[in-house]
CSV table of C-alpha atoms in Angstrom, one decimal:
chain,number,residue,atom,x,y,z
A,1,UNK,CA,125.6,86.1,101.2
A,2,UNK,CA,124.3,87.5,97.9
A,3,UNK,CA,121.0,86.2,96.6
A,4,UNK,CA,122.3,85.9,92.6
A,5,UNK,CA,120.6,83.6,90.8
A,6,UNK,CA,117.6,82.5,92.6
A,7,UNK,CA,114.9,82.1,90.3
A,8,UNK,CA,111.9,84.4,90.5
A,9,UNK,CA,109.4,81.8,91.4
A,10,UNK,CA,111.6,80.9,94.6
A,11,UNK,CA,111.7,85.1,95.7
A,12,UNK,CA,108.0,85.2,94.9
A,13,UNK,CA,107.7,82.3,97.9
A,14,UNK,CA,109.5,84.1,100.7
A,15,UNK,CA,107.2,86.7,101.9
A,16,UNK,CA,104.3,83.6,102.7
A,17,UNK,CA,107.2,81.3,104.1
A,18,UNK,CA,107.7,84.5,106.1
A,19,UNK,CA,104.4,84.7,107.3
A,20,UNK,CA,103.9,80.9,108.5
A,21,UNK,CA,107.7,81.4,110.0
A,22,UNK,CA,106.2,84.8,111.9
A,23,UNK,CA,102.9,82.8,113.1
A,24,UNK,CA,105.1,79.5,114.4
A,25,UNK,CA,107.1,82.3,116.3
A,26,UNK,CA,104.3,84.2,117.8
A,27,UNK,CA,102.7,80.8,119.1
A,28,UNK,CA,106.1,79.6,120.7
A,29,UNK,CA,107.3,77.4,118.2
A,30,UNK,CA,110.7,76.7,118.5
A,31,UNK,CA,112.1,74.4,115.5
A,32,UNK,CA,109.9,72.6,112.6
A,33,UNK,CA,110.5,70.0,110.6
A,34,UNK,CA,110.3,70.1,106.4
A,35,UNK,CA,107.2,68.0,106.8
A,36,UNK,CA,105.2,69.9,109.2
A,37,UNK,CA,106.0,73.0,108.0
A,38,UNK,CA,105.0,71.5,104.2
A,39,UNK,CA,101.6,70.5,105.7
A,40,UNK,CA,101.0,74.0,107.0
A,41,UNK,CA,101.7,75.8,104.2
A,42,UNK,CA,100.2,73.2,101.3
A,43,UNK,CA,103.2,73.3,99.8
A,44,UNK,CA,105.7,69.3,99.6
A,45,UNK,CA,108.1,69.1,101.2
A,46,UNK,CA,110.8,68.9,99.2
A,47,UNK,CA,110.0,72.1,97.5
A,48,UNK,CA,110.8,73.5,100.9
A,49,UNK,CA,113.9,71.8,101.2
A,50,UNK,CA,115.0,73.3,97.4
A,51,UNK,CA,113.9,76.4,98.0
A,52,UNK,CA,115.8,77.0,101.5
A,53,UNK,CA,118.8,75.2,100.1
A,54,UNK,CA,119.3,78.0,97.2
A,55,UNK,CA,120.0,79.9,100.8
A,56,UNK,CA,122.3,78.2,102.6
A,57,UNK,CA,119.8,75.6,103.6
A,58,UNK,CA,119.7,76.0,107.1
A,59,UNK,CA,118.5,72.9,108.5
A,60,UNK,CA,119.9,70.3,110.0
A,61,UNK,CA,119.4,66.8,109.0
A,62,UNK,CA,117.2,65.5,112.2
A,63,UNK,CA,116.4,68.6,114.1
A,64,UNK,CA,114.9,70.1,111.1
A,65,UNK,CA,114.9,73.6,111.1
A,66,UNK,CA,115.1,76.4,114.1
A,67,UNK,CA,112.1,79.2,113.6
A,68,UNK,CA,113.3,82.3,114.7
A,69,UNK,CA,116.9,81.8,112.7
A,70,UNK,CA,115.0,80.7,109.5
A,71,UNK,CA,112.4,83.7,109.9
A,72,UNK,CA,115.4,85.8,110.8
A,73,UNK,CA,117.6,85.1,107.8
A,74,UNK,CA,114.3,85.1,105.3
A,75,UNK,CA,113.9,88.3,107.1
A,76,UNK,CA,116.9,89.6,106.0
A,77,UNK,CA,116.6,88.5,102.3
A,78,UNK,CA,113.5,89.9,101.9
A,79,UNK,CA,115.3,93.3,103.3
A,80,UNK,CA,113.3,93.4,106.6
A,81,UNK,CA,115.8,94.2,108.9
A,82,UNK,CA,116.4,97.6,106.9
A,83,UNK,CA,114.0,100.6,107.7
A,84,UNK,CA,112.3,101.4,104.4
A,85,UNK,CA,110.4,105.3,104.6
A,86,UNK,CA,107.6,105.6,102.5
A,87,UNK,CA,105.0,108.3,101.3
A,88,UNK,CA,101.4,107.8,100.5
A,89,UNK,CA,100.3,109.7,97.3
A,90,UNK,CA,96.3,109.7,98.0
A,91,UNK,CA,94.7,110.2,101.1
A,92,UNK,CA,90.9,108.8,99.6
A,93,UNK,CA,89.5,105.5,101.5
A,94,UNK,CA,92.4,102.9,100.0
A,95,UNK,CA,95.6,105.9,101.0
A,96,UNK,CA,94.1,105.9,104.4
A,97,UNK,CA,93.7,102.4,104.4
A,98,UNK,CA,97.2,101.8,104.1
A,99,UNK,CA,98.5,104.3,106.2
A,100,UNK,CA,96.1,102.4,109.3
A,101,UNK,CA,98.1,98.9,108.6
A,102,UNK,CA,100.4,98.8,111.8
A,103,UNK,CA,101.2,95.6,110.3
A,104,UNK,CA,103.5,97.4,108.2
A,105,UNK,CA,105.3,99.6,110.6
A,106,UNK,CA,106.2,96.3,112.1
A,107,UNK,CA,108.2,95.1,109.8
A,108,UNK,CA,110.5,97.9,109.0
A,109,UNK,CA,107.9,100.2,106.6
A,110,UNK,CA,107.4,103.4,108.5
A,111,UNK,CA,104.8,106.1,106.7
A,112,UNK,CA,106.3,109.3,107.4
A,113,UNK,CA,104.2,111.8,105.1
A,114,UNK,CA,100.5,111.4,103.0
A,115,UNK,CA,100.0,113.8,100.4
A,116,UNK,CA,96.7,114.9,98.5
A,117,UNK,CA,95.3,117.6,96.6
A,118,UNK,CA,91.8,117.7,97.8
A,119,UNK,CA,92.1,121.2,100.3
A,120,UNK,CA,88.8,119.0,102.8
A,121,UNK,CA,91.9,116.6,103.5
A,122,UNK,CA,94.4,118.9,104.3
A,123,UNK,CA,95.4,118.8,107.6
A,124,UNK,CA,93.7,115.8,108.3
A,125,UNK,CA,95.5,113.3,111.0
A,126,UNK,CA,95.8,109.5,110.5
A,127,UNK,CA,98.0,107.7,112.9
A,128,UNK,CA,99.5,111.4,114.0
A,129,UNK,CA,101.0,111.8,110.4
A,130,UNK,CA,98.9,115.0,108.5
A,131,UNK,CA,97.9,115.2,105.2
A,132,UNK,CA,100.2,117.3,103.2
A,133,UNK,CA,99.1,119.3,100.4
A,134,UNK,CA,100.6,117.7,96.3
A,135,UNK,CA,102.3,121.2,95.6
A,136,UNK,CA,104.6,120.3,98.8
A,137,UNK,CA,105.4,116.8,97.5
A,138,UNK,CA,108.6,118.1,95.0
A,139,UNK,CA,110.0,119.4,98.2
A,140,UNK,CA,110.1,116.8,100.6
A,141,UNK,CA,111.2,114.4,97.9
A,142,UNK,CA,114.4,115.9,97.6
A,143,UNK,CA,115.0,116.8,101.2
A,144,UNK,CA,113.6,113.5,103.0
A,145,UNK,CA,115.1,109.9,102.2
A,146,UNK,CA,111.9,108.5,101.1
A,147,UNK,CA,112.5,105.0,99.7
A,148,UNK,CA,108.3,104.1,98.7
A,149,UNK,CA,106.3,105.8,97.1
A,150,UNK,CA,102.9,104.5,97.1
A,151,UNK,CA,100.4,105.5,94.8
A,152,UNK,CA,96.2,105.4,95.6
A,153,UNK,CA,95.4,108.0,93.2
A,154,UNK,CA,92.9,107.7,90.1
A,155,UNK,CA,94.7,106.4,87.0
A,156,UNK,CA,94.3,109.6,84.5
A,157,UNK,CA,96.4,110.8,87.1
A,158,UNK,CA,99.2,108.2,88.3
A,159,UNK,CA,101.8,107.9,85.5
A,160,UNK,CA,102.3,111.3,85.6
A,161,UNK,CA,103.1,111.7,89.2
A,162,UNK,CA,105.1,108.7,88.9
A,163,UNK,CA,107.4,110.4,86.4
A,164,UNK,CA,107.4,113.3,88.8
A,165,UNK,CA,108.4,110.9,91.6
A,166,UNK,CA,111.5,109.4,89.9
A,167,UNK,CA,112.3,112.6,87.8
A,168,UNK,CA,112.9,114.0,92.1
A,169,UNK,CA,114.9,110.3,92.8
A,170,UNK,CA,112.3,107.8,94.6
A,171,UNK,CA,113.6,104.1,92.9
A,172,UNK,CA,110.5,102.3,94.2
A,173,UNK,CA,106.9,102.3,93.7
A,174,UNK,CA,103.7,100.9,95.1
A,175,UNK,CA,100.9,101.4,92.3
A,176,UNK,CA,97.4,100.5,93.0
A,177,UNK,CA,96.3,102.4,90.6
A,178,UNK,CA,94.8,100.1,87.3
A,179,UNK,CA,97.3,101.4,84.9
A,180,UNK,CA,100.9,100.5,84.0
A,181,UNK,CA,103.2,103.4,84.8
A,182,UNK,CA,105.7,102.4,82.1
A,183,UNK,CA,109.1,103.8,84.1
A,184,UNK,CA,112.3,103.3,83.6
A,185,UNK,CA,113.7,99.6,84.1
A,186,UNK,CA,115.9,100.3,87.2
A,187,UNK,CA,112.9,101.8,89.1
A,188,UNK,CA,110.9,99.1,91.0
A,189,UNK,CA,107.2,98.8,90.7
A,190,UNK,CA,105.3,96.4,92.5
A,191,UNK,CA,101.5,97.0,91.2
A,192,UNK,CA,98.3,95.6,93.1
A,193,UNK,CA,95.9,95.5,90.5
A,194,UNK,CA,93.0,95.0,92.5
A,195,UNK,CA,90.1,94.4,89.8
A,196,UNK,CA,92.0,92.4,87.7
A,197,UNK,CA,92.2,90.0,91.1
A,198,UNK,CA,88.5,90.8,91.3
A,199,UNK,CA,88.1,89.1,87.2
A,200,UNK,CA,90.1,86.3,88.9
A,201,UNK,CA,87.7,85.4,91.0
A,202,UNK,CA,85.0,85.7,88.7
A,203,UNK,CA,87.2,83.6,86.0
A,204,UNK,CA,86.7,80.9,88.3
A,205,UNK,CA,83.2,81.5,89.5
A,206,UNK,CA,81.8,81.5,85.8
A,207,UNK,CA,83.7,78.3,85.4
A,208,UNK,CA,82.3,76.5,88.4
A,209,UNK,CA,79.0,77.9,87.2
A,210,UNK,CA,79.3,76.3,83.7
A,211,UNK,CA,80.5,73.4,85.2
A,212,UNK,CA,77.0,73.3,87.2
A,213,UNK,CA,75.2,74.0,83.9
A,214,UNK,CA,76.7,71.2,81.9
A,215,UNK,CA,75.8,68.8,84.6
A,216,UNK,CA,72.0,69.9,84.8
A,217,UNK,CA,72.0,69.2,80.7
A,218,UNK,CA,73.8,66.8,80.9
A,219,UNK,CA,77.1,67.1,78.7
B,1,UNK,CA,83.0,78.0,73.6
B,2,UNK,CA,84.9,76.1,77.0
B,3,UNK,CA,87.7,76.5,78.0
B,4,UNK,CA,88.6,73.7,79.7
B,5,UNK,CA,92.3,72.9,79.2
B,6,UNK,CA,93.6,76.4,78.9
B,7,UNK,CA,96.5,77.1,80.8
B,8,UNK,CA,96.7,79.1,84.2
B,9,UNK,CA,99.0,81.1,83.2
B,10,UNK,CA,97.1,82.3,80.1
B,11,UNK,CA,93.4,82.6,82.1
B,12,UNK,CA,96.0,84.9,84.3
B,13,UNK,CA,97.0,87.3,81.6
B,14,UNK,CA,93.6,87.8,80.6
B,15,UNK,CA,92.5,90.5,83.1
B,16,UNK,CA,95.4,92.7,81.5
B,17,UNK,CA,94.3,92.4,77.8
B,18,UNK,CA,91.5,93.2,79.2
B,19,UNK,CA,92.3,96.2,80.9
B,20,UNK,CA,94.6,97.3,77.8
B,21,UNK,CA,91.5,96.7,75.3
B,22,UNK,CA,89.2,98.4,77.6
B,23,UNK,CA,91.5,102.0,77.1
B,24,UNK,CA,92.0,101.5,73.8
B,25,UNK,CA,87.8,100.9,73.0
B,26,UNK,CA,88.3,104.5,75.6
B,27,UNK,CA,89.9,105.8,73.1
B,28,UNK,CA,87.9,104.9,70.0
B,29,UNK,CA,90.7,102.6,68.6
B,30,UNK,CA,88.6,99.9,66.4
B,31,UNK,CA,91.6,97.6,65.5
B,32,UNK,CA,94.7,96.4,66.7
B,33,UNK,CA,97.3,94.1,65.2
B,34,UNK,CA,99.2,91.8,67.4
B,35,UNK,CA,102.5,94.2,66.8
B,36,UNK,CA,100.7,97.0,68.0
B,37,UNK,CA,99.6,95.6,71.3
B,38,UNK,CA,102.6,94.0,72.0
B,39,UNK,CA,104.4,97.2,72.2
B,40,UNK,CA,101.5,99.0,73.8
B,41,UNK,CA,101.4,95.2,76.8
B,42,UNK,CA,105.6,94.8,76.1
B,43,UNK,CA,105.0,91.5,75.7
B,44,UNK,CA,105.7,89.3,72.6
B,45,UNK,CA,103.1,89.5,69.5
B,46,UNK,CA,103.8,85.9,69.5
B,47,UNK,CA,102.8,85.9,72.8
B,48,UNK,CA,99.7,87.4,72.4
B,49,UNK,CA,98.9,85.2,69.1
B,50,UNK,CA,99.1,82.2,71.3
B,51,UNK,CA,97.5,83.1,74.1
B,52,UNK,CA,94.3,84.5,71.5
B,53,UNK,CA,94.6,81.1,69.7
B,54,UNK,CA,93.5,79.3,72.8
B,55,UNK,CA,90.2,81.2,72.4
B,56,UNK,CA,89.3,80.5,68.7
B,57,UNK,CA,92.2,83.5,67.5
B,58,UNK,CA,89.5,85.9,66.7
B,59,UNK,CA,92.3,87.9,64.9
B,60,UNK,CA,92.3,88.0,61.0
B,61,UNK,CA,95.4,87.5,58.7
B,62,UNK,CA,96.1,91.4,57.6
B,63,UNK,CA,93.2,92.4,59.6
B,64,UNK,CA,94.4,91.9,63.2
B,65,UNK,CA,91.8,92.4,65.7
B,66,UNK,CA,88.5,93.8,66.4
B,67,UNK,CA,89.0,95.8,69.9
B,68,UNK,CA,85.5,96.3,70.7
B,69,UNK,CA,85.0,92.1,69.6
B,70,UNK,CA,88.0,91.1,71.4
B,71,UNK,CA,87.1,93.0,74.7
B,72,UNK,CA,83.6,91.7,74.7
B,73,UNK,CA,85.0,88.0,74.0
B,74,UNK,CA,87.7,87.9,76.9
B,75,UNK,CA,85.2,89.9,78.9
B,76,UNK,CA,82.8,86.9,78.6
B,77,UNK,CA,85.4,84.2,79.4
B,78,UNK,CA,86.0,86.1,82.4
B,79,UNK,CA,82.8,86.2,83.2
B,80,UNK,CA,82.0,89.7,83.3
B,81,UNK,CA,78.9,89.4,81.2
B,82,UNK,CA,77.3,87.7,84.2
B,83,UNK,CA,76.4,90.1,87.4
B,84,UNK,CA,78.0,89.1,91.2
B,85,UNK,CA,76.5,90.2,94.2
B,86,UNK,CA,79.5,91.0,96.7
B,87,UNK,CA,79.1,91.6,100.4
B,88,UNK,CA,81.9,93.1,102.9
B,89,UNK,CA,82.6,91.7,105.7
B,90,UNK,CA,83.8,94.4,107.7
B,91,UNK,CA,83.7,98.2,107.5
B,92,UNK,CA,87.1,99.6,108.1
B,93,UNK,CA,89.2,101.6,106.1
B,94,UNK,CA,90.1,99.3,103.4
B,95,UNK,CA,86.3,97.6,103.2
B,96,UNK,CA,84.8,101.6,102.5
B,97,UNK,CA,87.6,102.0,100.3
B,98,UNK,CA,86.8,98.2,98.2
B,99,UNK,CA,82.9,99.7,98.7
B,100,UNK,CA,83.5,103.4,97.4
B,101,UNK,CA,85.5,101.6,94.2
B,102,UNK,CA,82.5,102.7,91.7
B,103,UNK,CA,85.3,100.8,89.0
B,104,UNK,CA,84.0,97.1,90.3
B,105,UNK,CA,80.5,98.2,89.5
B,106,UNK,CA,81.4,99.1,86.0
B,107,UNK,CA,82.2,95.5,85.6
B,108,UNK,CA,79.3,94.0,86.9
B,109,UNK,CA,80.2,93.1,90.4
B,110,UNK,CA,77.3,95.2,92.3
B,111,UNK,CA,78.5,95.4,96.1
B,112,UNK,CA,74.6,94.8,97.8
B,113,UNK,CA,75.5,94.6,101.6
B,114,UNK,CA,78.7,95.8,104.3
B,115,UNK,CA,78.6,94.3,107.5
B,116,UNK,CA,80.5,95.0,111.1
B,117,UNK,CA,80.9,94.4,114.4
B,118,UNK,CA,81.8,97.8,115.6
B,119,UNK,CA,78.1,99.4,116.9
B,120,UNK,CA,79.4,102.8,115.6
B,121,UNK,CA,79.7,101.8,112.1
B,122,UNK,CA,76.3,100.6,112.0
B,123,UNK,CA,73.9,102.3,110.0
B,124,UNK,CA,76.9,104.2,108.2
B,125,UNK,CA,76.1,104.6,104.9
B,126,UNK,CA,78.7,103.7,102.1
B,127,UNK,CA,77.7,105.0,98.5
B,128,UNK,CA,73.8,104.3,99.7
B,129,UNK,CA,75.0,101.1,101.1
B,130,UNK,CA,73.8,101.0,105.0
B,131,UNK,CA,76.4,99.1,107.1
B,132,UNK,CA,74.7,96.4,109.2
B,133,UNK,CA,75.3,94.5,112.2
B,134,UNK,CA,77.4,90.6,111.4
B,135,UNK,CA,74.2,88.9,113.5
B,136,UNK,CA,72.5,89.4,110.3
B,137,UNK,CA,74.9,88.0,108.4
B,138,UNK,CA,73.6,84.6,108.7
B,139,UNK,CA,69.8,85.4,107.2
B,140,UNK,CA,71.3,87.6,105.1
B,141,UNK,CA,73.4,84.7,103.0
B,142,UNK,CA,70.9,82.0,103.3
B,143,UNK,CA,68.2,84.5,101.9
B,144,UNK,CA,69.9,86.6,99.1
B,145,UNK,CA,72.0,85.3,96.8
B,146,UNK,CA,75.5,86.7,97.1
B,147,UNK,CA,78.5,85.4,95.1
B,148,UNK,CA,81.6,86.7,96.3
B,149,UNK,CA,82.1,87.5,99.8
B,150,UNK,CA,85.0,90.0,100.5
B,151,UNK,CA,87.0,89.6,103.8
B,152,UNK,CA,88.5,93.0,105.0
B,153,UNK,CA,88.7,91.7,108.8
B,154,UNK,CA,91.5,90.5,111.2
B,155,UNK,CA,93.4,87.6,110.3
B,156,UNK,CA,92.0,86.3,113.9
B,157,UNK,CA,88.6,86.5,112.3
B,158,UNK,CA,89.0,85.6,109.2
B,159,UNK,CA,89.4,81.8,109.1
B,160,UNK,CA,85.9,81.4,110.9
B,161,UNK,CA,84.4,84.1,109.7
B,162,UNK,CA,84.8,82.5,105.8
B,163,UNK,CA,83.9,79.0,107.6
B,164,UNK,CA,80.9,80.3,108.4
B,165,UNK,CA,80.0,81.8,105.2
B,166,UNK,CA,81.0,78.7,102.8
B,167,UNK,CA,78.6,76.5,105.4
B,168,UNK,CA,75.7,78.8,104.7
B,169,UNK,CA,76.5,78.6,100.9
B,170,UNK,CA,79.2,80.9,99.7
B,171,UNK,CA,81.6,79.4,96.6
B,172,UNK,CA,83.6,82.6,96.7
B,173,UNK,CA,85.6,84.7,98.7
B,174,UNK,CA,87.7,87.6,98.2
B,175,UNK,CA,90.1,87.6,101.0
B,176,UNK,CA,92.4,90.6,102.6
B,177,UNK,CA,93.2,88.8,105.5
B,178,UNK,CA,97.0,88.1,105.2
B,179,UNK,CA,96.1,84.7,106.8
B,180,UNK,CA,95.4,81.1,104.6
B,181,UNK,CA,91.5,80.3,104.8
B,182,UNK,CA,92.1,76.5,104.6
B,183,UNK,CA,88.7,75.9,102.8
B,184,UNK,CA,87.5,73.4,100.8
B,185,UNK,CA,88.6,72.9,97.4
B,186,UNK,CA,85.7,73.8,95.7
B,187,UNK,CA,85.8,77.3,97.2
B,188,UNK,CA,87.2,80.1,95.0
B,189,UNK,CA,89.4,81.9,97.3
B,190,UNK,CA,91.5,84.7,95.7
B,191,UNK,CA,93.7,86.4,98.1
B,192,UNK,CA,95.1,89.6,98.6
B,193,UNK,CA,97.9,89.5,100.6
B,194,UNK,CA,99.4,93.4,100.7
B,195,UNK,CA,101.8,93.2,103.2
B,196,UNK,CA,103.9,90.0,100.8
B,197,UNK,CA,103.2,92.8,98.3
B,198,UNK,CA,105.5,95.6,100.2
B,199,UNK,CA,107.6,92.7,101.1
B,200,UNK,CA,108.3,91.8,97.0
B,201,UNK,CA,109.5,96.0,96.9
B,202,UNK,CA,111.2,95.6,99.7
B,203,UNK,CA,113.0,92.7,98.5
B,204,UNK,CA,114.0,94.6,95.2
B,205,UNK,CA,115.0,97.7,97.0
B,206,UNK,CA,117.5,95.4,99.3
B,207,UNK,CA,118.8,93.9,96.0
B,208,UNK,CA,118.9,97.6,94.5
B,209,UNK,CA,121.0,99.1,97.3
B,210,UNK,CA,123.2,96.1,97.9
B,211,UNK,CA,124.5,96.6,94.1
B,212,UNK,CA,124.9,99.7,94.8
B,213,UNK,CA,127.2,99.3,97.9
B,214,UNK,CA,129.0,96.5,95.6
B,215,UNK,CA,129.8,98.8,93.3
B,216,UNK,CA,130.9,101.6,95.6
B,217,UNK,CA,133.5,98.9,97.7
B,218,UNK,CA,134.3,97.6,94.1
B,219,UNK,CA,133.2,93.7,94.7
């Protein structure tokens, strides 16, 4: 089954349905119904219905839908049921972070190598995997399979390791760093722009907050 | 100036005009024309006309705009004029590293307080930030006055954990927890969830390699 043609907004919703789906199945759950699932997740449901239609529906009309086959098959459209290696560029608080999720290991994303260029982190064990020093990185680029690259490195310093990384064949990218690496098209980048989430959140603070101001004066 | 009305999907575009103007005021540029930025942003100048009409244009015809005026003006509608008191709820890996980002500061979100369960962490000190104990959590809300709370915890914790806070008078939360909150409406929750992140790459790199196995079978 290829995926063609689904919409963005529809592959933007699987990784949450995938979520609920892994919760239902860690509690026992063996089938759910479009409505209960749409009251979990906040979301109607017929949207659910659409969305799991555009792949191959799965349900069935009165038993609704089985858990571990829908969680399963989302599974495998999201390309969890491949083993993905990936490389942390970074080892500050936010490298090391990442490289303590379990969580991702889990599901098919196993860190195999951390690289820095501060010498205090050399050497340095997290989760049995040693920090590896940035002059080694060309090298095990092009002799490991790494598929992820992820970068937790200051921004005067990411796009230019970035080109590095593709220049040596990695295709995909995890950026956290607050800056737009500008690659190549066929390389994927997935960014997490964390203080632009932060300006988010204070988007909508200030609003409630002006909200509570109008209503003192009055307007 | 409000800006009630204005779409979602323009309030989120704002944080990256922002971040754009903010290297280009970095690097002395005074003005920019729409052109300009839109190659700089790839996105449309039309694009950016629009979404800068919705907040009185500020651009002038043969002018374009004022960077250091345009930053200050989006900076206000996202609030980032006012000051936020943050605390952390818990001091892990990924709470030091949100704590140690000296970037949020810049911005006016001042991180006052960390807090923990684990006795070992306590007293750790984070950027002159002392880690305290979550018993004084409680006192701590009802007495200072925080804005955001940030939620680097468990998922099992999280949900009561930011219970607790919104009944002791919290409106926001900044949550890493990949788990829903299920608070009340009112309550700005912006979420983080990094593991739907890796999923979204992995998702592309499936799609990426599948073509790629097309092409080699000749489909």
């Amino acid at each position: 089954m290829t995926d063609k043609g689904i919409s963005l907004a529809v592959i933007k919703r699987l990784p949450r349905y995938y979520r609920y789906l892994g919760e239902l199945l860690e509690n026992d759950v063996v089938r759910i119904s479009s409505k209960e699932l749409s009251e979990k997740m906040q979301v109607t449901a017929s949207q659910i219905r659409q969305d799991l239609n555009n792949f191959g529906g799965f349900g069935q009309q009165g038993y609704g839908y089985n858990v571990e086959y829908l969680y399963t098959e989302i599974g495998k459209i999201l390309g969890l049921d491949r083993k993905y290696n990936i490389i942390i560029i970074g080892a500050g608080n936010l490298g090391q972070a990442l490289a303590n999720y379990t969580d991702f290991e889990r599901r098919g994303f196993k860190i195999k190598a951390i690289f820095d260029i501060n010498p205090r982190l050399i050497g340095l064990s997290i989760r049995g995997i040693e920090v590896r020093m940035m002059d080694e990185l060309e090298e095990y680029v092009k002799k490991e399979e790494v598929h992820i690259a992820v970068l937790t490195i200051p921004k005067t310093k990411a796009p230019k390791v970035a080109q590095d990384l593709v220049s040596w064949g990695i295709k995909a990218i995890w950026n956290f760093a607050p800056v737009d690496l500008n690659l190549p098209k066929e390389i994927k980048v997935e960014n997490v722009h964390l203080a632009e989430s932060l300006m988010r959140l204070s988007y909508d603070l200030k609003t409630m907050q002006e909200n509570e101001e109008n209503q003192e004066t009055g307007l």
